[in-house]
Structures are given as structure tokens and as C-alpha cells.
CSV table of C-alpha atoms in Angstrom, one decimal:
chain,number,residue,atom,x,y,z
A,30,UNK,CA,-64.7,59.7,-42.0
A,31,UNK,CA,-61.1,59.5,-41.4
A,32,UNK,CA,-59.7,57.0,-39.7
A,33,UNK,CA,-58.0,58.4,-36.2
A,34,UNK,CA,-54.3,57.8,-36.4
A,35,UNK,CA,-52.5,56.4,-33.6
A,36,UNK,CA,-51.4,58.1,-30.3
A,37,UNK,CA,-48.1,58.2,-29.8
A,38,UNK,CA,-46.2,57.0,-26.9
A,39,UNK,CA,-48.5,54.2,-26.3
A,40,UNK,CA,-48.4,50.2,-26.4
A,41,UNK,CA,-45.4,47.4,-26.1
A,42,UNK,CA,-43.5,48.9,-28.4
A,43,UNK,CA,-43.4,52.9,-27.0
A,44,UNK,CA,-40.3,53.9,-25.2
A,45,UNK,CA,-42.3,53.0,-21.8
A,46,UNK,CA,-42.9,49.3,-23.0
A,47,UNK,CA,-39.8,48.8,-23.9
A,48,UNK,CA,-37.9,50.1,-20.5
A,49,UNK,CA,-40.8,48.1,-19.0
A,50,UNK,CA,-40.2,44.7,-21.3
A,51,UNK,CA,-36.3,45.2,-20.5
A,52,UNK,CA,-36.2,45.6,-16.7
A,53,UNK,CA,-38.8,42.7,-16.9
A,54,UNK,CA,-36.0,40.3,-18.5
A,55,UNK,CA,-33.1,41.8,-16.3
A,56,UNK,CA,-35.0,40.7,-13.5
A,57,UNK,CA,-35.9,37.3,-14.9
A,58,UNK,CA,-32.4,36.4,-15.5
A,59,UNK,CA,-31.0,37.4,-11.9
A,60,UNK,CA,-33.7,34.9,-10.5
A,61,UNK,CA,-33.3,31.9,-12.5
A,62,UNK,CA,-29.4,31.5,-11.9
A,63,UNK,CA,-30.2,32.1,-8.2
A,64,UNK,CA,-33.4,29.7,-8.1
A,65,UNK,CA,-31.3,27.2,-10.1
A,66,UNK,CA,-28.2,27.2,-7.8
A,67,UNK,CA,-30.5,26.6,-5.2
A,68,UNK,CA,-32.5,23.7,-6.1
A,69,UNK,CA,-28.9,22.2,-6.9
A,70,UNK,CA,-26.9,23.4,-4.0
A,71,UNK,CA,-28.6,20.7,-1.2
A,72,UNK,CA,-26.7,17.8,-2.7
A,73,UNK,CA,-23.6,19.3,-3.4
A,74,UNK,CA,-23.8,20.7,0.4
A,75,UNK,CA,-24.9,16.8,1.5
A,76,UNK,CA,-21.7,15.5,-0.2
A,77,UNK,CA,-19.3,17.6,1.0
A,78,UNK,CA,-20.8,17.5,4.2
A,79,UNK,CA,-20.3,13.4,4.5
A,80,UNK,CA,-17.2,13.6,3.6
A,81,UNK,CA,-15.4,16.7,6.2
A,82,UNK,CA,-16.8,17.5,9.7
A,83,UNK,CA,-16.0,20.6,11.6
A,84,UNK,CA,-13.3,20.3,14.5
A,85,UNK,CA,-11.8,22.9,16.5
A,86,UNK,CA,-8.9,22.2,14.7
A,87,UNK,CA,-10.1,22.9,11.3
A,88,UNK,CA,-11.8,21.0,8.8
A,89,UNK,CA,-11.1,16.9,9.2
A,90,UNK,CA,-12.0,15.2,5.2
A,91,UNK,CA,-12.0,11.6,4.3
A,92,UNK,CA,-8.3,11.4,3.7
A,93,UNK,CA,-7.2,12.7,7.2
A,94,UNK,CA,-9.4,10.1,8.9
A,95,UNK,CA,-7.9,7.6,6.4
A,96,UNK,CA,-4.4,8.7,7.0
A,97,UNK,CA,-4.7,8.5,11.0
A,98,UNK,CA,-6.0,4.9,10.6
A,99,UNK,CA,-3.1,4.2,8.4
A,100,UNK,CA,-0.5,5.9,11.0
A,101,UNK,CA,-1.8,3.6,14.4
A,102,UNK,CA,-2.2,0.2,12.1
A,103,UNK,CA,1.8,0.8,11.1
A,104,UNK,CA,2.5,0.9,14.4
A,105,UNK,CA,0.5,-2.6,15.0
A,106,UNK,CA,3.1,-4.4,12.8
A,107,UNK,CA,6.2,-2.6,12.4
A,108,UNK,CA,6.2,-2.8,16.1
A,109,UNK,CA,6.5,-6.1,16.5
A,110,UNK,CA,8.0,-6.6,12.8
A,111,UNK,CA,11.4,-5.0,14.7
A,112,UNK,CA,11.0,-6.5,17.9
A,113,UNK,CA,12.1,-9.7,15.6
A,114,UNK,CA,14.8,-7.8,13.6
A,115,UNK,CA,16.7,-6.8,17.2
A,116,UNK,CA,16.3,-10.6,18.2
A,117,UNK,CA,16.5,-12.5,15.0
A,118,UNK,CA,18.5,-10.1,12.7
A,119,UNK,CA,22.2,-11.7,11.6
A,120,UNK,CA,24.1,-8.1,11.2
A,121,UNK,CA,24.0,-4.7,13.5
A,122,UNK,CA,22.4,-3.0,10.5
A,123,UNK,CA,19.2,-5.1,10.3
A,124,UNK,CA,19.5,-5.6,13.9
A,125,UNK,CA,19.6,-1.2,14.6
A,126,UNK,CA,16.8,-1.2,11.5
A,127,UNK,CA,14.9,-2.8,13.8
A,128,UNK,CA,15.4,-0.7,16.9
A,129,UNK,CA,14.7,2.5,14.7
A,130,UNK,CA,11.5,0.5,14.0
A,131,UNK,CA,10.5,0.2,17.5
A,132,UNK,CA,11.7,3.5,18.6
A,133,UNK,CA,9.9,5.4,15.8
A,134,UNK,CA,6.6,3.7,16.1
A,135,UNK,CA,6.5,4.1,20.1
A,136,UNK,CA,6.7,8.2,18.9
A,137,UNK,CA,4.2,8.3,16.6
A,138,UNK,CA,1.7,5.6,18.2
A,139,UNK,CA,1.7,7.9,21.3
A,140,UNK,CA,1.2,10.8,18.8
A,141,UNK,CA,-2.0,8.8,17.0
A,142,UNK,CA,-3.9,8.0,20.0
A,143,UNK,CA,-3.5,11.7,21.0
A,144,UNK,CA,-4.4,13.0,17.9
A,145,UNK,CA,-7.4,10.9,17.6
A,146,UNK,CA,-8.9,10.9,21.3
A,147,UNK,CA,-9.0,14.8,20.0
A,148,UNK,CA,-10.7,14.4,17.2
A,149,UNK,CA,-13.5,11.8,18.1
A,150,UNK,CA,-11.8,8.7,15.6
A,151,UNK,CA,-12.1,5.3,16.3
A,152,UNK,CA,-8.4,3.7,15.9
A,153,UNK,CA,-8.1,0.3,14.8
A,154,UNK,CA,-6.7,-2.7,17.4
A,155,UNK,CA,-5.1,-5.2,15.4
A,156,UNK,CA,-3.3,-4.9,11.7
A,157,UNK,CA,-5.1,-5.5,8.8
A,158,UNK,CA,-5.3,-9.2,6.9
A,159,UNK,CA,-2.1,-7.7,4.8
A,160,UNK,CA,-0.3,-6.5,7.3
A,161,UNK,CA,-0.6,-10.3,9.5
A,162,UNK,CA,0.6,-11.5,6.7
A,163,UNK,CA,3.7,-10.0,6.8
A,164,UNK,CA,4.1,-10.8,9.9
A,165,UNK,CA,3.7,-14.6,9.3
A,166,UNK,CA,5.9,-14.5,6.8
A,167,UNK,CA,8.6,-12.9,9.1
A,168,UNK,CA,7.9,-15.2,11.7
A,169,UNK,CA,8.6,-17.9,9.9
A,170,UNK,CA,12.2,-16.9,8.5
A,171,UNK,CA,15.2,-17.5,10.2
A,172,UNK,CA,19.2,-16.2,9.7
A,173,UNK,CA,20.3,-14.3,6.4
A,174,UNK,CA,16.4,-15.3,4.7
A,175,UNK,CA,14.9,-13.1,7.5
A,176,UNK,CA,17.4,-10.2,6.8
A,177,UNK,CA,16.7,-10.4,3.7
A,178,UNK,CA,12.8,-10.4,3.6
A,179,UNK,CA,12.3,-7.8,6.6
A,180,UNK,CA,14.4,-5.3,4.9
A,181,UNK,CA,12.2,-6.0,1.5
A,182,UNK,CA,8.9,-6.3,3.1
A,183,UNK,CA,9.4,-3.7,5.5
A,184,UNK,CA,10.9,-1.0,2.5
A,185,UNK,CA,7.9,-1.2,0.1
A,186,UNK,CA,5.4,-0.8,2.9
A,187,UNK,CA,7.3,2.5,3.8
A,188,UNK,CA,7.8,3.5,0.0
A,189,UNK,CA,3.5,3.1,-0.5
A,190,UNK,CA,3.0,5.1,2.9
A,191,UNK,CA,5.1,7.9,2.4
A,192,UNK,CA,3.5,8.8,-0.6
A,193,UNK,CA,0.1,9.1,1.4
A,194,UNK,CA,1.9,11.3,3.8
A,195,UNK,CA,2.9,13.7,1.2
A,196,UNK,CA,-0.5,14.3,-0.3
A,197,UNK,CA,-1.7,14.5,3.3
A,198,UNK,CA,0.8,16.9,4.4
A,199,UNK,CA,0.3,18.9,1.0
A,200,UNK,CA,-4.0,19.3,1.2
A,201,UNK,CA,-5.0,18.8,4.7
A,202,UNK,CA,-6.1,22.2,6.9
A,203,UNK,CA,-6.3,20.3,10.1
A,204,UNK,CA,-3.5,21.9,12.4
A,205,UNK,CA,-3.6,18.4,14.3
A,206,UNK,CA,-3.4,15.8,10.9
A,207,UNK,CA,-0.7,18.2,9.6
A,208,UNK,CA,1.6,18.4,12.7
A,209,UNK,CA,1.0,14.2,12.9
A,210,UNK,CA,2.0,14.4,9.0
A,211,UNK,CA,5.2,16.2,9.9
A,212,UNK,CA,6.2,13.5,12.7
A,213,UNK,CA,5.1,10.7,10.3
A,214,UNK,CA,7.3,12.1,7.4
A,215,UNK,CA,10.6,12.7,9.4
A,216,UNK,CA,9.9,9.0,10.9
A,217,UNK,CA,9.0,7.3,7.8
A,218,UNK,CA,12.0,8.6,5.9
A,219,UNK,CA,14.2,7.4,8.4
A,220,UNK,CA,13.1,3.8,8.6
A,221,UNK,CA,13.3,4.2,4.3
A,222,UNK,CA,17.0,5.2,5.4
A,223,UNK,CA,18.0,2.4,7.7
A,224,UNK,CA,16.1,-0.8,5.8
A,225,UNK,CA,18.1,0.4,2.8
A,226,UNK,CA,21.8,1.0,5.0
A,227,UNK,CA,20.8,-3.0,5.7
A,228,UNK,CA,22.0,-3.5,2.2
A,229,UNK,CA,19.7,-6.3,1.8
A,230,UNK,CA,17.0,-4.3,-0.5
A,231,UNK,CA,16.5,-5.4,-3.5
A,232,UNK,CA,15.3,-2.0,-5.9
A,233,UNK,CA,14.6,-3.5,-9.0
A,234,UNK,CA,12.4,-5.9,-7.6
A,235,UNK,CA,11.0,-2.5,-5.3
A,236,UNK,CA,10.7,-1.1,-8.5
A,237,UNK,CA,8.8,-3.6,-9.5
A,238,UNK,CA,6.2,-4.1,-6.6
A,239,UNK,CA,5.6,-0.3,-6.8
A,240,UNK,CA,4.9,-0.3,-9.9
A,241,UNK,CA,2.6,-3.1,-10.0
A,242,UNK,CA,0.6,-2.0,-6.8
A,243,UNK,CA,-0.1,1.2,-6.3
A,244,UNK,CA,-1.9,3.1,-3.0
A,245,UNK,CA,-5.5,1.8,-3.0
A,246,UNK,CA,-7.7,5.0,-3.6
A,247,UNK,CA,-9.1,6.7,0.1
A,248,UNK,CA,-12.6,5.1,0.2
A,249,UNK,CA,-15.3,7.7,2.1
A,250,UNK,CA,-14.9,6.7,5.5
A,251,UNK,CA,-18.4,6.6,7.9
A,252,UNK,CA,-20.0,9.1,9.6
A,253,UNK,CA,-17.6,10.4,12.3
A,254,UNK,CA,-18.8,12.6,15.6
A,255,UNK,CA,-16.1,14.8,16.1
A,256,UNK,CA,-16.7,18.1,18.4
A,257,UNK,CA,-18.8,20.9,17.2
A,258,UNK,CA,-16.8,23.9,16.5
A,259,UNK,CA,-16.8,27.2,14.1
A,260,UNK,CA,-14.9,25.7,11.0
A,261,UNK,CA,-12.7,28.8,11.0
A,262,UNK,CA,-11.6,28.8,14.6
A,263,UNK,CA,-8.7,27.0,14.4
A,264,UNK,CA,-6.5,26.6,17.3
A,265,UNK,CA,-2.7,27.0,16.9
A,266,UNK,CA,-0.6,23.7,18.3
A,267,UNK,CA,2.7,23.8,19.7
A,268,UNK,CA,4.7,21.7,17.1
A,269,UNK,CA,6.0,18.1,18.4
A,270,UNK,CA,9.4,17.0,18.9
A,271,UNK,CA,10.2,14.2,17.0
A,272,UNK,CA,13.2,11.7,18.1
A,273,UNK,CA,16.3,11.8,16.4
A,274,UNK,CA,18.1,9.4,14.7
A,275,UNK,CA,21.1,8.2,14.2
A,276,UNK,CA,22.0,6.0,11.1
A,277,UNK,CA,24.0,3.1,10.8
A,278,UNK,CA,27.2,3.2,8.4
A,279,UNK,CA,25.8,2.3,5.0
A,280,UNK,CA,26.7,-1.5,3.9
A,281,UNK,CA,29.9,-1.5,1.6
A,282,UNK,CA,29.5,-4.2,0.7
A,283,UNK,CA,26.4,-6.9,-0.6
A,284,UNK,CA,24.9,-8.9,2.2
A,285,UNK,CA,26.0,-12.3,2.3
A,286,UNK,CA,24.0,-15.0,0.1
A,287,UNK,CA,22.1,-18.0,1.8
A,288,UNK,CA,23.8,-21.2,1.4
């Protein structure tokens, strides 16, 4: 007997099994990228989530919170720090440094409290342990010695902090950080202006001190309530008016030394 030859158009390897076999795979690979994103996604959600709440005034990330806290604890020293350059200060430059000093951080203390009653932040009573220090030290020095060191202390903590307002003002998209970046920047750079018209800075040792410290890195900051809102409502502010300025007559010549 003869052996029956096959019939054609059957088994894997017939034009049905092999439309079969390759729909099969398509549909296998859509699933797995989609089943794999999703078994991932949950803790890349979780950290972002930690890190940026929701506000009615657009997303608020770790460095905004950071950057708010930085903006009320200036206030806490340099506040004070120019009270004693208006009482103790030897020339009208140090002495109108200081006055920019207490004028400028009255503006944007006023703005921080605002800005963070709105948001739900926590703000900071009391400067930090660095900041005290300063302070001390200021307290302690008397005639040309506290000219000199106000105008030095006082210009590399401005140098470190306007740096942190750039990078604020540059990635932030919360309309209320970014307006309070716009009020910090025109202040900052006008106390950078008037410590240095003092003539008592010293930039190679600035350069120095920089260079040697730079910003500590924005640690996560806890958990903050803030109000519940659609992350893409964001509600338009009318922009502040910051005080004006005006500078004292560069020195033209070096302050005088200690004797």
C-alpha cells in the first residue's frame, strides 16, 4: 500500500499557523513592556510623589520648600546683622549697607510668611547654628574690625545664596516660589552691591571661601500637607513690587587699616 501523502494547508508550518504563531508573538510583546512598566512604575510614582505635592499653584518639589526655608532664616540674621552695621558701622557705606540690609529683609520676610501660610510650610524661628555664629562673631567686633568682618561675612553668605536662587528661579513651576525667586534675586543682588561699595571685601579671600565651600546639596525635606488641588490648575499671581534701591557712591579708595 502506498503511503498517503500529506494534506496540504495543514499543521504549524501552513500559511494558517504561521499568521496564527505571528499574531501570537505580536501580542506577546505589546504585553510584556506594558506588564513590566507596571510592576516598575509604583516606586518610581512613590518617589516622585515624596518629593513634590500638588498646590493650587502648581507643583511645590524639595528644592522650593528648601529655598523658602533658606529665604525666612536670612531674614533671621541679616536682620539683626544690619541693625549692628547702622549702629556700630565707622563709614556711611557700611553704615547704609546695613540699612539696605534691614530694609530688604523686612520686603522679603513679609513676602516668605505669605508665601508659606499659602502653601502649608512650616518656617523656621531662629537662625541656624551657622548663622548664630555669625552673629557672635559680629557682636563681638568693634570700629574698623567690625566693618571689615560684616562686609566679608555678610558678602559670601549672599554669594552662596544667590546661586540657589538662580537654580530656583530657572526649574521651579510654582507661580508663588518663582515670583518669591524674583523678589529674592533683585534683593540679594543689591545687598552683593552695597557690602562690596563698603570697600572692605576682600575677593581673593571670597574667592577662596567659595571655592572651598560650596552650597550643601537640597536634602528631601518631610512630608509636607499642602492644599489639595489639580496639579495643572495653576492660578496666575499679580507680580510683587519689590523696593528700590539706591546705592551708595562706590569707595575710591581702600578702607582704612586697624591700628
Amino acid at each position: 500500500m502506498r503511503p498517503r501523502p500529506p494534506v496540504k494547508g495543514r499543521g504549524i508550518f501552513s500559511g494558517t499557523g504561521v499568521i496564527i504563531v505571528g499574531l501570537t508573538a505580536t501580542l506577546a510583546a505589546l504585553i510584556f513592556p506594558v506588564w513590566s512598566y507596571a510592576d516598575r512604575s509604583g516606586t518610581t510614582a512613590n518617589v516622585l510623589s515624596d518629593q513634590t505635592v500638588a498646590t493650587q499653584y502648581g507643583p511645590l518639589s524639595a528644592l522650593d520648600k528648601d529655598f523658602v526655608t533658606r529665604v525666612r532664616l536670612a531674614g533671621l540674621w541679616e536682620l539683626p546683622a544690619g541693625q549692628q552695621a547702622e549702629e556700630k558701622g565707622t563709614t556711611a557705606a557700611v553704615r547704609t549697607a546695613g540699612q539696605h540690609l534691614i530694609d530688604g529683609h523686612t520686603f522679603l520676610d513679609e513676602r516668605v510668611r505669605d508665601v508659606a501660610a499659602r502653601l502649608g510650610l512650616p518656617l523656621p524661628n531662629q537662625p541656624n547654628a551657622q548663622q548664630q555664629q555669625w552673629l557672635a562673631t559680629l557682636n563681638a567686633a568693634q570700629g574698623v574690625d567690625f566693618d571689615r568682618k560684616f562686609a566679608n561675612i555678610l558678602r559670601l553668605a549672599h554669594g552662596k545664596v544667590f546661586t540657589v536662587v538662580a537654580q530656583v528661579r530657572a526649574t521651579t513651576q510654582n507661580s508663588l516660589v518663582r515670583a518669591l525667586a524674583d523678589d529674592a534675586n533683585t534683593t540679594v543682588l543689591d545687598h552683593i552691591k552695597v557690602l562690596e561699595a563698603t570697600g572692605y571685601v576682600d575677593f581673593a579671600a571670597l574667592a577662596r571661601d567659595m571655592a572651598a565651600s560650596s552650597t550643601p546639596a537640597v536634602t528631601n525635606s518631610p512630608a509636607v500637607s499642602a492644599p489639595a488641588a489639580d496639579p495643572g490648575q495653576v492660578v496666575p499671581l499679580t507680580p510683587s513690587v519689590s523696593p528700590t534701591y539706591s546705592l551708595p557712591p562706590p569707595a575710591s579708595s581702600p578702607p582704612p587699616t586697624q591700628p
